[in-house]
Coordinates of C-alpha atoms in Angstrom, one line a residue:
X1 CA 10.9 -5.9 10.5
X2 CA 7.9 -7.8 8.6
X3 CA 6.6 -4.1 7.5
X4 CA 10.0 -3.5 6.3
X5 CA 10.8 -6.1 4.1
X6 CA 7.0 -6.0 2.6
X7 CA 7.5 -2.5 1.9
X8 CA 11.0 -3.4 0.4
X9 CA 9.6 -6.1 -1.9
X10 CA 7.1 -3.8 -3.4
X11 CA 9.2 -1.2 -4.2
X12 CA 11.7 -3.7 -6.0
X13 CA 10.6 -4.2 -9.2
X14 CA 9.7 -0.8 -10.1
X15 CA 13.4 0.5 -9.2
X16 CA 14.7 -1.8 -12.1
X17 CA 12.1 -1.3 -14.9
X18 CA 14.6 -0.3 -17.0
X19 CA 16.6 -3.6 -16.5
X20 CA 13.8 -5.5 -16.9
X21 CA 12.6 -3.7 -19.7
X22 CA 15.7 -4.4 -21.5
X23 CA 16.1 -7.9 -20.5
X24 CA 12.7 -8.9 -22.2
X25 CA 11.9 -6.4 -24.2
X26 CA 9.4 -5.0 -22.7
X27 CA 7.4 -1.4 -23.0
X28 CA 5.6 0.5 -20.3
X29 CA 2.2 -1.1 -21.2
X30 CA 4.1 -4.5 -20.3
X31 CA 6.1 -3.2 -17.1
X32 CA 2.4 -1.9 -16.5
X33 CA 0.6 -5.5 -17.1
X34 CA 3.5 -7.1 -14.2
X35 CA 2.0 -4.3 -11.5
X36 CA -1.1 -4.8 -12.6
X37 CA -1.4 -9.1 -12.2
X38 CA 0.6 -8.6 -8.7
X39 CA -2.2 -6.2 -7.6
X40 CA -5.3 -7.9 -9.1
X41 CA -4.0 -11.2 -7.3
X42 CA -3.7 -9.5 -4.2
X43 CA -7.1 -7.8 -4.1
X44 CA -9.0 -10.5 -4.8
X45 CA -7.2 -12.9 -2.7
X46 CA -7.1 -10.0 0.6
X47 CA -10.0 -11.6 2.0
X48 CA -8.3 -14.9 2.6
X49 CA -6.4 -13.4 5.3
X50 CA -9.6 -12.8 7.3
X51 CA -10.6 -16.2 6.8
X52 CA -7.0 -17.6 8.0
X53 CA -7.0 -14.9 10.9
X54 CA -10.1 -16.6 12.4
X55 CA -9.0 -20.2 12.7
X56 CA -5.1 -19.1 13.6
X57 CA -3.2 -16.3 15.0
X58 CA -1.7 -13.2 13.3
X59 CA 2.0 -14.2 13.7
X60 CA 1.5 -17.5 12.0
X61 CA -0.2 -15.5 9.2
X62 CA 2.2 -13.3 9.4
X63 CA 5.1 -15.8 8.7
X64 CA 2.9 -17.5 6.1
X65 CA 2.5 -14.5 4.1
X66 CA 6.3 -14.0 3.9
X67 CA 7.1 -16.9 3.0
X68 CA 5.3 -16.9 0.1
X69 CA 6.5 -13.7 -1.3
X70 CA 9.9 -14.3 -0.1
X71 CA 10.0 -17.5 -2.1
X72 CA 8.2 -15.7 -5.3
X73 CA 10.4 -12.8 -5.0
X74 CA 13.4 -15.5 -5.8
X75 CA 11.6 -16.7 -8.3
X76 CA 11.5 -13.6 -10.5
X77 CA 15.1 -13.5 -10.0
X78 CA 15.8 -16.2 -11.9
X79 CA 13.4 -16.1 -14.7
X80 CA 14.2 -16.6 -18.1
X81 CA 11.1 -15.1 -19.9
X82 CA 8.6 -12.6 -19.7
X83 CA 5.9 -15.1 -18.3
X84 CA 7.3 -16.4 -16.1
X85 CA 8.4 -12.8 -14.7
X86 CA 4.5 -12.0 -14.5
X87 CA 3.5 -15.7 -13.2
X88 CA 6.0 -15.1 -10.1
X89 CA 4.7 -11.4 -9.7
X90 CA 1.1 -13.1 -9.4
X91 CA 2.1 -15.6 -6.6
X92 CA 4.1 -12.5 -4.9
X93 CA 0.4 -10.4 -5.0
X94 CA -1.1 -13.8 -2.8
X95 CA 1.7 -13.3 -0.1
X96 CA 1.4 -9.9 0.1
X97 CA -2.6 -10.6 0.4
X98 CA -2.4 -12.4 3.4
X99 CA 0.3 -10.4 5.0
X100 CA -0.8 -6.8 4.8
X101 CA -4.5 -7.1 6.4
X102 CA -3.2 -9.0 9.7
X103 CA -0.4 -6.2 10.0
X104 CA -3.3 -3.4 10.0
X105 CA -5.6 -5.1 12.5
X106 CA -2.3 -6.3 14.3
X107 CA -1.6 -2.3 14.9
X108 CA -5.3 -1.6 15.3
X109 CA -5.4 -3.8 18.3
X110 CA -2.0 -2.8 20.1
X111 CA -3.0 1.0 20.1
X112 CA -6.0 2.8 22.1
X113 CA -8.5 4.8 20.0
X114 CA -7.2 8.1 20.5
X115 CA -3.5 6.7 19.9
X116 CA -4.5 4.7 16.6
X117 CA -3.1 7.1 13.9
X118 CA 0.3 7.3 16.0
X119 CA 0.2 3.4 15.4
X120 CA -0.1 3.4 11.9
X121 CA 2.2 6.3 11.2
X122 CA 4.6 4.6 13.1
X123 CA 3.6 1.5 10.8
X124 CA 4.2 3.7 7.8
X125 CA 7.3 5.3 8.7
X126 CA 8.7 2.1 9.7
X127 CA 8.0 0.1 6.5
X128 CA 9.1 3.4 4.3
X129 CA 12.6 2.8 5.8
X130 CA 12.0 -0.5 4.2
X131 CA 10.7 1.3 0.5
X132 CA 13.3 3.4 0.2
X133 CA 16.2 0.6 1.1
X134 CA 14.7 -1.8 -1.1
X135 CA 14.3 0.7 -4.0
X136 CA 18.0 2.6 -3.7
X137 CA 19.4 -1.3 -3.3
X138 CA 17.5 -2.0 -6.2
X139 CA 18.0 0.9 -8.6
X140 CA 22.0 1.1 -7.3
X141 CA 22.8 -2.7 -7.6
X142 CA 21.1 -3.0 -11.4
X143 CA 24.2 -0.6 -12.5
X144 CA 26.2 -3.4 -11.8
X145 CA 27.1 -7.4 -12.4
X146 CA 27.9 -9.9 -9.5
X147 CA 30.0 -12.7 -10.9
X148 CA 28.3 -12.3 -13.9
X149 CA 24.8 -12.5 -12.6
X150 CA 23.2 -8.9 -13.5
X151 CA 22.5 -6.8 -10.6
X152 CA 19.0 -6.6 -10.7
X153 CA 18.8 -10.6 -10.3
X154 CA 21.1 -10.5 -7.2
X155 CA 19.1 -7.8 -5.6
X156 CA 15.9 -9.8 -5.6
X157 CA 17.6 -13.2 -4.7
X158 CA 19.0 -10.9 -1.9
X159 CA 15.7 -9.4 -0.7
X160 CA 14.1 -13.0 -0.9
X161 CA 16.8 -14.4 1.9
X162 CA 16.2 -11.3 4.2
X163 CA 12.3 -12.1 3.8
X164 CA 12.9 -15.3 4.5
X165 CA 14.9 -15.1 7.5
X166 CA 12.2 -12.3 8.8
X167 CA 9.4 -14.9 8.5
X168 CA 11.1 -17.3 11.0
X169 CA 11.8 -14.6 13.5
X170 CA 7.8 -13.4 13.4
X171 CA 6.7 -16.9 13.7
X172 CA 9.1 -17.4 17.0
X173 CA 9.1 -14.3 18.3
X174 CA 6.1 -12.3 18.1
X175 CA 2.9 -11.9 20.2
X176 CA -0.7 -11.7 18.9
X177 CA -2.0 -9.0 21.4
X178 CA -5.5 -11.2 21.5
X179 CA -3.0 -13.2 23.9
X180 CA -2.3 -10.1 25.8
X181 CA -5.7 -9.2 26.3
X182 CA -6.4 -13.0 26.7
X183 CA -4.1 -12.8 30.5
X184 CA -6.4 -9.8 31.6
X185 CA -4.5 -6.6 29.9
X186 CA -6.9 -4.0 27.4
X187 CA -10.4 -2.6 27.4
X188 CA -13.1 -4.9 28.7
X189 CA -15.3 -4.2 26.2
X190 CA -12.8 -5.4 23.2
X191 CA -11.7 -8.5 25.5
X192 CA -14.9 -10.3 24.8
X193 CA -14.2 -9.8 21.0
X194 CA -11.0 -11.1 20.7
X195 CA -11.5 -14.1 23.1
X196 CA -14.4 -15.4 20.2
X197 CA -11.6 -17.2 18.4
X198 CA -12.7 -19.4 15.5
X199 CA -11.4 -22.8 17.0
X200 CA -14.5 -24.4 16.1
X201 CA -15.0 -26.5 13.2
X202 CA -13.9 -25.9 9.2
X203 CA -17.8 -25.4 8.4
X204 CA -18.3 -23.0 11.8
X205 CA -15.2 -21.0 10.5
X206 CA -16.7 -20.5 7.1
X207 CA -20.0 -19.6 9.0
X208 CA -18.3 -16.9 11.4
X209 CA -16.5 -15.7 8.2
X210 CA -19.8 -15.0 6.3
X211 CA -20.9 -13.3 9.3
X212 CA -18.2 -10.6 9.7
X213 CA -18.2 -10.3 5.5
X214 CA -21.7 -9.2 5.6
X215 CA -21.7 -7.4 9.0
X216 CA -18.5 -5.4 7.3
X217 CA -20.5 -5.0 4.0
X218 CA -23.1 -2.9 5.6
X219 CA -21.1 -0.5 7.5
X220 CA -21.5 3.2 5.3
X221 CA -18.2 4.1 6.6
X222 CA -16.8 1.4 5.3
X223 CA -18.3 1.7 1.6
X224 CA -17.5 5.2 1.4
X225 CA -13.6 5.0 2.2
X226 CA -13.4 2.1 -0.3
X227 CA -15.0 4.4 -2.8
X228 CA -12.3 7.2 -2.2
X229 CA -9.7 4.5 -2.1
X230 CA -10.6 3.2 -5.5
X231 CA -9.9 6.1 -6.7
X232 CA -7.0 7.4 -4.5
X233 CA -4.9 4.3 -5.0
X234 CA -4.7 4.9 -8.2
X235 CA -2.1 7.5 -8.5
X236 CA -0.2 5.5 -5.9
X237 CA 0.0 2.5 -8.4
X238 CA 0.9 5.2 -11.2
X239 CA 3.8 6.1 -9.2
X240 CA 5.9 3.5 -9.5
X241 CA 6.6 4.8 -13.0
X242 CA 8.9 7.2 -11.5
X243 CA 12.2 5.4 -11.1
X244 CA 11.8 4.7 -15.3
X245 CA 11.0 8.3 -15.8
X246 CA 14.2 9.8 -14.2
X247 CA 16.1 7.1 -15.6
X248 CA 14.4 8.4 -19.3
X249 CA 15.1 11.9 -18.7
X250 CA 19.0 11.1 -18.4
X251 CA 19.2 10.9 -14.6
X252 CA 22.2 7.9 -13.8
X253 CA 21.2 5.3 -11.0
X254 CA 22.5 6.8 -8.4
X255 CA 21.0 10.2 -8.6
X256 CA 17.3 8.3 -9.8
X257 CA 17.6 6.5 -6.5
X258 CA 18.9 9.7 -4.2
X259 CA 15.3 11.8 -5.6
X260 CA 13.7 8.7 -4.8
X261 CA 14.5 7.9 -1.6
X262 CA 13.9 11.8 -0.7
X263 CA 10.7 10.8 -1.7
X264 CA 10.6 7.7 0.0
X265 CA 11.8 9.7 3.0
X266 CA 8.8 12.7 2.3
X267 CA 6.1 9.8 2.2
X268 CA 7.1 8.2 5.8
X269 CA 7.3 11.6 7.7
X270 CA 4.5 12.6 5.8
X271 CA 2.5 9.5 7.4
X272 CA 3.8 9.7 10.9
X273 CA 3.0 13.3 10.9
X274 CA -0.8 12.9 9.5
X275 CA -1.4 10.6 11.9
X276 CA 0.0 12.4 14.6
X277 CA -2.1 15.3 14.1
X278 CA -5.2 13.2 13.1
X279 CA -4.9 12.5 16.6
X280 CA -4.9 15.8 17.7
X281 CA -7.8 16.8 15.5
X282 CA -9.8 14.3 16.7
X283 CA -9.8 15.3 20.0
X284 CA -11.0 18.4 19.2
X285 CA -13.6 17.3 16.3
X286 CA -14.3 13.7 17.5
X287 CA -16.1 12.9 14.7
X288 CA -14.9 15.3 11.4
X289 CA -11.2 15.6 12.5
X290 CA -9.9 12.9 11.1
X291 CA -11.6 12.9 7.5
X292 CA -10.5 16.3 7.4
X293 CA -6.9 15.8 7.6
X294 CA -7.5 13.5 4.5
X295 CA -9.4 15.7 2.9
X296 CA -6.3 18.3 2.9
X297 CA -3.7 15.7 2.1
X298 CA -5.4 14.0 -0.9
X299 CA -6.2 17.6 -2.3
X300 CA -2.5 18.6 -1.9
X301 CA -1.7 15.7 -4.7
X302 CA -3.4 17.9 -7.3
X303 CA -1.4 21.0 -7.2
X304 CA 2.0 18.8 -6.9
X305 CA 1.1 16.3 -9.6
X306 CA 0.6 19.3 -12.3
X307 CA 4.1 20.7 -10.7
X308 CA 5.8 17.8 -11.3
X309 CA 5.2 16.4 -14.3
X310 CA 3.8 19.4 -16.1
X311 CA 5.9 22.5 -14.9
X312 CA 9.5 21.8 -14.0
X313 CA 11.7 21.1 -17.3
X314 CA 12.5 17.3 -17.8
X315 CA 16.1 17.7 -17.3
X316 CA 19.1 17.1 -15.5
X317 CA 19.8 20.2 -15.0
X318 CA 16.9 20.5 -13.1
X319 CA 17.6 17.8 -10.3
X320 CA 17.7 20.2 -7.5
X321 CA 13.7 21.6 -8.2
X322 CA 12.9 17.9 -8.6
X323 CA 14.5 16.9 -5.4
X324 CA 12.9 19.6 -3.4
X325 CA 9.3 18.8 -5.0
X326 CA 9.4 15.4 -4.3
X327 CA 10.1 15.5 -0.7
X328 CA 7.5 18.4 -0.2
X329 CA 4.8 16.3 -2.2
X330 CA 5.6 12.9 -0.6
X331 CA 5.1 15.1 2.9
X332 CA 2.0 16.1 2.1
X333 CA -0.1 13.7 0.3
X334 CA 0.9 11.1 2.4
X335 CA -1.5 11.2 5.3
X336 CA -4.9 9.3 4.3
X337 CA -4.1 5.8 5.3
X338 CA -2.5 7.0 8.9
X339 CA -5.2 10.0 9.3
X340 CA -8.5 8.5 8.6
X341 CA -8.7 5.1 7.3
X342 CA -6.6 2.7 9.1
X343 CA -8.0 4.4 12.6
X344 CA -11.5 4.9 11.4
X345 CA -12.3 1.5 10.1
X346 CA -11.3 0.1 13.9
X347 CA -13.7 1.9 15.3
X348 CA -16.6 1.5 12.6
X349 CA -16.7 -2.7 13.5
X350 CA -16.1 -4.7 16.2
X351 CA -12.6 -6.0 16.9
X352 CA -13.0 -9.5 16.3
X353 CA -14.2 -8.1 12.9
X354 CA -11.0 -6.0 11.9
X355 CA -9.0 -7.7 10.4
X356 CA -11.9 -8.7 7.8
X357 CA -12.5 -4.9 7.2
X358 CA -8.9 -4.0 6.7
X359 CA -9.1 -7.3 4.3
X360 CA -11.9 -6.2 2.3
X361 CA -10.6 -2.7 1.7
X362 CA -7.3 -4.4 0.4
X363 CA -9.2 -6.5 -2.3
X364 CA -11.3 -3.3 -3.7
X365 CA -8.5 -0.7 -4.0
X366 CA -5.7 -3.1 -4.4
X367 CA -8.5 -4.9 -7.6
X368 CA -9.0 -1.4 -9.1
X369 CA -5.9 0.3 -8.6
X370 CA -4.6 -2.6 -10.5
X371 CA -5.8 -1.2 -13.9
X372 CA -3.7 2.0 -12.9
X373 CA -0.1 0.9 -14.2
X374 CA -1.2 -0.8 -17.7
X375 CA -3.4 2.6 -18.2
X376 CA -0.2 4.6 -17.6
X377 CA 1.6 2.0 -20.4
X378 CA -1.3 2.4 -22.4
X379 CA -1.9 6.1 -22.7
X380 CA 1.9 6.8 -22.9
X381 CA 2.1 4.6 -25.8
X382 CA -1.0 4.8 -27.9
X383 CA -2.0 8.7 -27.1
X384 CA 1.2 10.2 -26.6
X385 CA 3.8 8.0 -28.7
X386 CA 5.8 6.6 -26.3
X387 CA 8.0 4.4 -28.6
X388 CA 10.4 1.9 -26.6
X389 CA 12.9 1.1 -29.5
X390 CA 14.1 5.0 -29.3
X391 CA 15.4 4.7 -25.8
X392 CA 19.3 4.9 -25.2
X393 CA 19.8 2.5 -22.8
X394 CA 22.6 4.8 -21.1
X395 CA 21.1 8.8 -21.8
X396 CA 17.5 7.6 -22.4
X397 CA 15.3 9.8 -24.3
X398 CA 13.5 13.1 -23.8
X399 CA 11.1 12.6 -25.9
X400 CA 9.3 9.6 -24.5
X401 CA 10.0 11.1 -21.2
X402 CA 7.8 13.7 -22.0
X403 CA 5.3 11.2 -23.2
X404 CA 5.3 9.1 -19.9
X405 CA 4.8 12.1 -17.7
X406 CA 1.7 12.9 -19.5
X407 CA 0.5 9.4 -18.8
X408 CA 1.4 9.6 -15.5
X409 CA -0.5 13.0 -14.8
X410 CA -3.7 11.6 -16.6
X411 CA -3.5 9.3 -13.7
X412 CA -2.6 10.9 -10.6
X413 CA -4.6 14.6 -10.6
X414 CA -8.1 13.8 -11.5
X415 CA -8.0 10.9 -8.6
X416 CA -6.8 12.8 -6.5
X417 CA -9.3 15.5 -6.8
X418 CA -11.9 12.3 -6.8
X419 CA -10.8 10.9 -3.4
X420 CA -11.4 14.2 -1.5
X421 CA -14.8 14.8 -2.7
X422 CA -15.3 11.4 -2.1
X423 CA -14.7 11.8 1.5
X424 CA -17.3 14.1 2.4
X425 CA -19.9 11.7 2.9
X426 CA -18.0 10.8 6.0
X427 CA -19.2 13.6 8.0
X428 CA -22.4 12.1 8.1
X429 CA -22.1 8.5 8.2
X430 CA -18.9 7.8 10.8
X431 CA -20.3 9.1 14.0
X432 CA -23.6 7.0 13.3
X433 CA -21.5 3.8 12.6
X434 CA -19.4 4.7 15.6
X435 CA -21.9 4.9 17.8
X436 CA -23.6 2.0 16.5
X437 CA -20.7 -0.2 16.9
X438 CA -19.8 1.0 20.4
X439 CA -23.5 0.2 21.8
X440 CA -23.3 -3.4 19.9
X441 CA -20.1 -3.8 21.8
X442 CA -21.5 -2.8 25.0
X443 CA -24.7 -4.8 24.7
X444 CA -22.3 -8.0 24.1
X445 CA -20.2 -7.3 27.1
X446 CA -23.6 -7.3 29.4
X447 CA -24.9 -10.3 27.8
X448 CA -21.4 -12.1 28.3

């Protein structure tokens, strides 16, 4: 339910550019700037939830987390001006900071290593349920007024309540599997890492937490999938353009949400699906199957990108191609995080160290893919003359249509292209570091 709603609340504000770009006068380069402080907050901030993991358990983290994006989320509900839009959107990154690192190392720790990219698929395919609610909610509620409040307000006052409600129930009613494994229940070997809580003193926490920073820092596997992740996050950030870019082509609400929910819908099978037969793969190549499934999925965003935005008339007429492309794209570029990296990086460090990995590779892509949204603002506006005064505010405008999807390809099909190559590395470094980290585990468990 957590992954849900955090999923939800992401997808939010992008469903209702266009209201908000209306309300404050705002162009893409601005929208772009309100992704863009949300993101940067997060990433640096990420590592704060490895900090707060080793001093308290994950569902207390959990229900921090949501709090405070629950209670931000309400916050840019209200808002009266532009500033304070972007100051809420920076408090919102913070909650999501703390919130999405402990949910990775939460999976990583419930599922075996052979089972791990189930885990997260299932992870991803839940919280998409959650993305594409949010964003038809969203996009569908902005085309009306609730006692005179506009519909965009009420949705995010609505999705603030839900969060809200979901943070008590995590607090009450979930289990950190470290207690599981505490009564006697998981792998020996990982037992003795997840009983070293950090119950020790505030300078022996800081102490333990330099430890795992450095001991994650050094890991090759690690540096190498935050490199392709710099880069492959970026058309992911792009993307949220895509609810304004129907809505500029002519597309009405409902039809803008129905393509992308079908998209939504692509995305979450897509990630269930990679994972699934990341599994698979890896049973047969134990220590290349995995990166190879990634390697196909991030090269598949290429060839769908230049479809998309470059090949298929920006129309309504052409709804049907769009839907269809959509879906197929979001099946197939969707498998990286389930595949390879959520799986890979819990075998690559010891477990009392994941959630500290999983927290550092939030605040590097999450930092960089920040710049992604502005850029698309930017290069829309200043290279390809996006002007926001010519928009209809009912039929929108072809023109700068056009002009937006160049600025979204620039940033989607050249990082995509980087984030394959940049995997290749992996086929020499991830069976050394998994080896490494098995032997260090092993060694532990004798001493202890």
């Amino acid at each position: 339910m957590a992954a849900i709603m955090e999923r939800a609340d992401e997808n939010l504000l992008p469903s209702v550019y266009k209201e908000v770009s209306e309300a404050f006068s705002a162009g893409p380069s601005d929208l772009g700037y309100l992704t863009f402080i949300r993101n940067l907050v997060q990433g640096v901030a990420s590592p704060l939830a490895g900090v707060l993991v080793i001093n308290y358990d994950r569902p207390t983290v959990l229900a921090m987390g949501t709090l405070c994006w629950a209670f931000s989320t309400a916050a840019v509900g209200v808002s009266q001006y532009f500033g304070q839009v972007a100051f809420w959107r920076a408090v919102n990154g913070l909650g999501l900071a703390i919130v999405i690192p402990a949910l990775q190392s939460y999976i990583a720790d419930s599922y075996k290593a052979g089972m791990r990219g189930i885990g997260f698929g299932f992870l991803n395919l839940i919280g998409s349920v959650g993305g594409i609610g949010g964003g038809v909610l969203a996009t569908v509620m902005a085309g009306y007024d609730f006692w005179g409040i506009p519909g965009w307000r009420c949705a995010f006052i609505m999705m603030a309540t839900l969060s809200s409600l979901i943070a008590v129930l995590v607090y009450l009613f979930v289990v950190d599997p470290r207690d599981i494994i505490d009564r006697g229940i998981g792998d020996s070997s990982e037992k003795n890492d997840l009983l070293d809580k950090g119950n020790g003193s505030t300078a022996s926490v800081w102490v333990e937490s330099w430890t795992a920073m450095k001991a994650v820092m050094r890991v090759r596997t690690f540096q190498f999938i935050v490199l392709q992740g710099v880069v492959g996050s970026l058309p992911w950030t792009a993307i949220v353009f895509f609810t304004f870019w129907f809505e500029l082509m002519g597309f009405d609400h409902n039809s803008t949400a129905a393509i992308n929910s079908l998209f939504g819908a692509g995305c979450a099978m897509g990630s269930f699906i990679g994972g699934l037969v990341a599994d698979r793969m890896s049973l047969i190549y134990p220590h290349s199957g995995r990166i190879m499934c990634a390697q196909f999925s991030a090269f598949m965003g290429i060839p769908f990108s230049w479809f998309l935005l470059r090949v298929i008339p920006q129309s309504v007429s052409s709804y049907l191609t769009f839907a269809a492309t959509i879906f197929i794209m979001g099946l197939t570029i969707s498998w990286c995080a389930t595949a390879a990296n959520g799986p890979m990086f819990a075998e690559v460090v010891p477990a009392k160290h994941r959630t500290m990995i999983y927290a550092f590779d939030r605040a590097f892509e999450v930092s960089f893919s920040s710049f992604a949204a502005p850029l698309v603002g930017i290069l829309s506006e200043r290279i390809y003359g996006y002007d926001p005064k010519t928009v209809d505010p009912v039929s929108g405008s072809a023109r700068e249509a056009l002009a937006l999807s160049r600025g979204l390809f620039a940033m989607m099909a050249v990082p995509f292209g980087l984030c394959c190559l940049f995997y290749t590395p992996l086929y020499r470094y991830f069976k050394r570091d998994r080896e490494n980290t098995r032997l260090a585990s092993l060694k532990e468990a004798d001493m202890i």
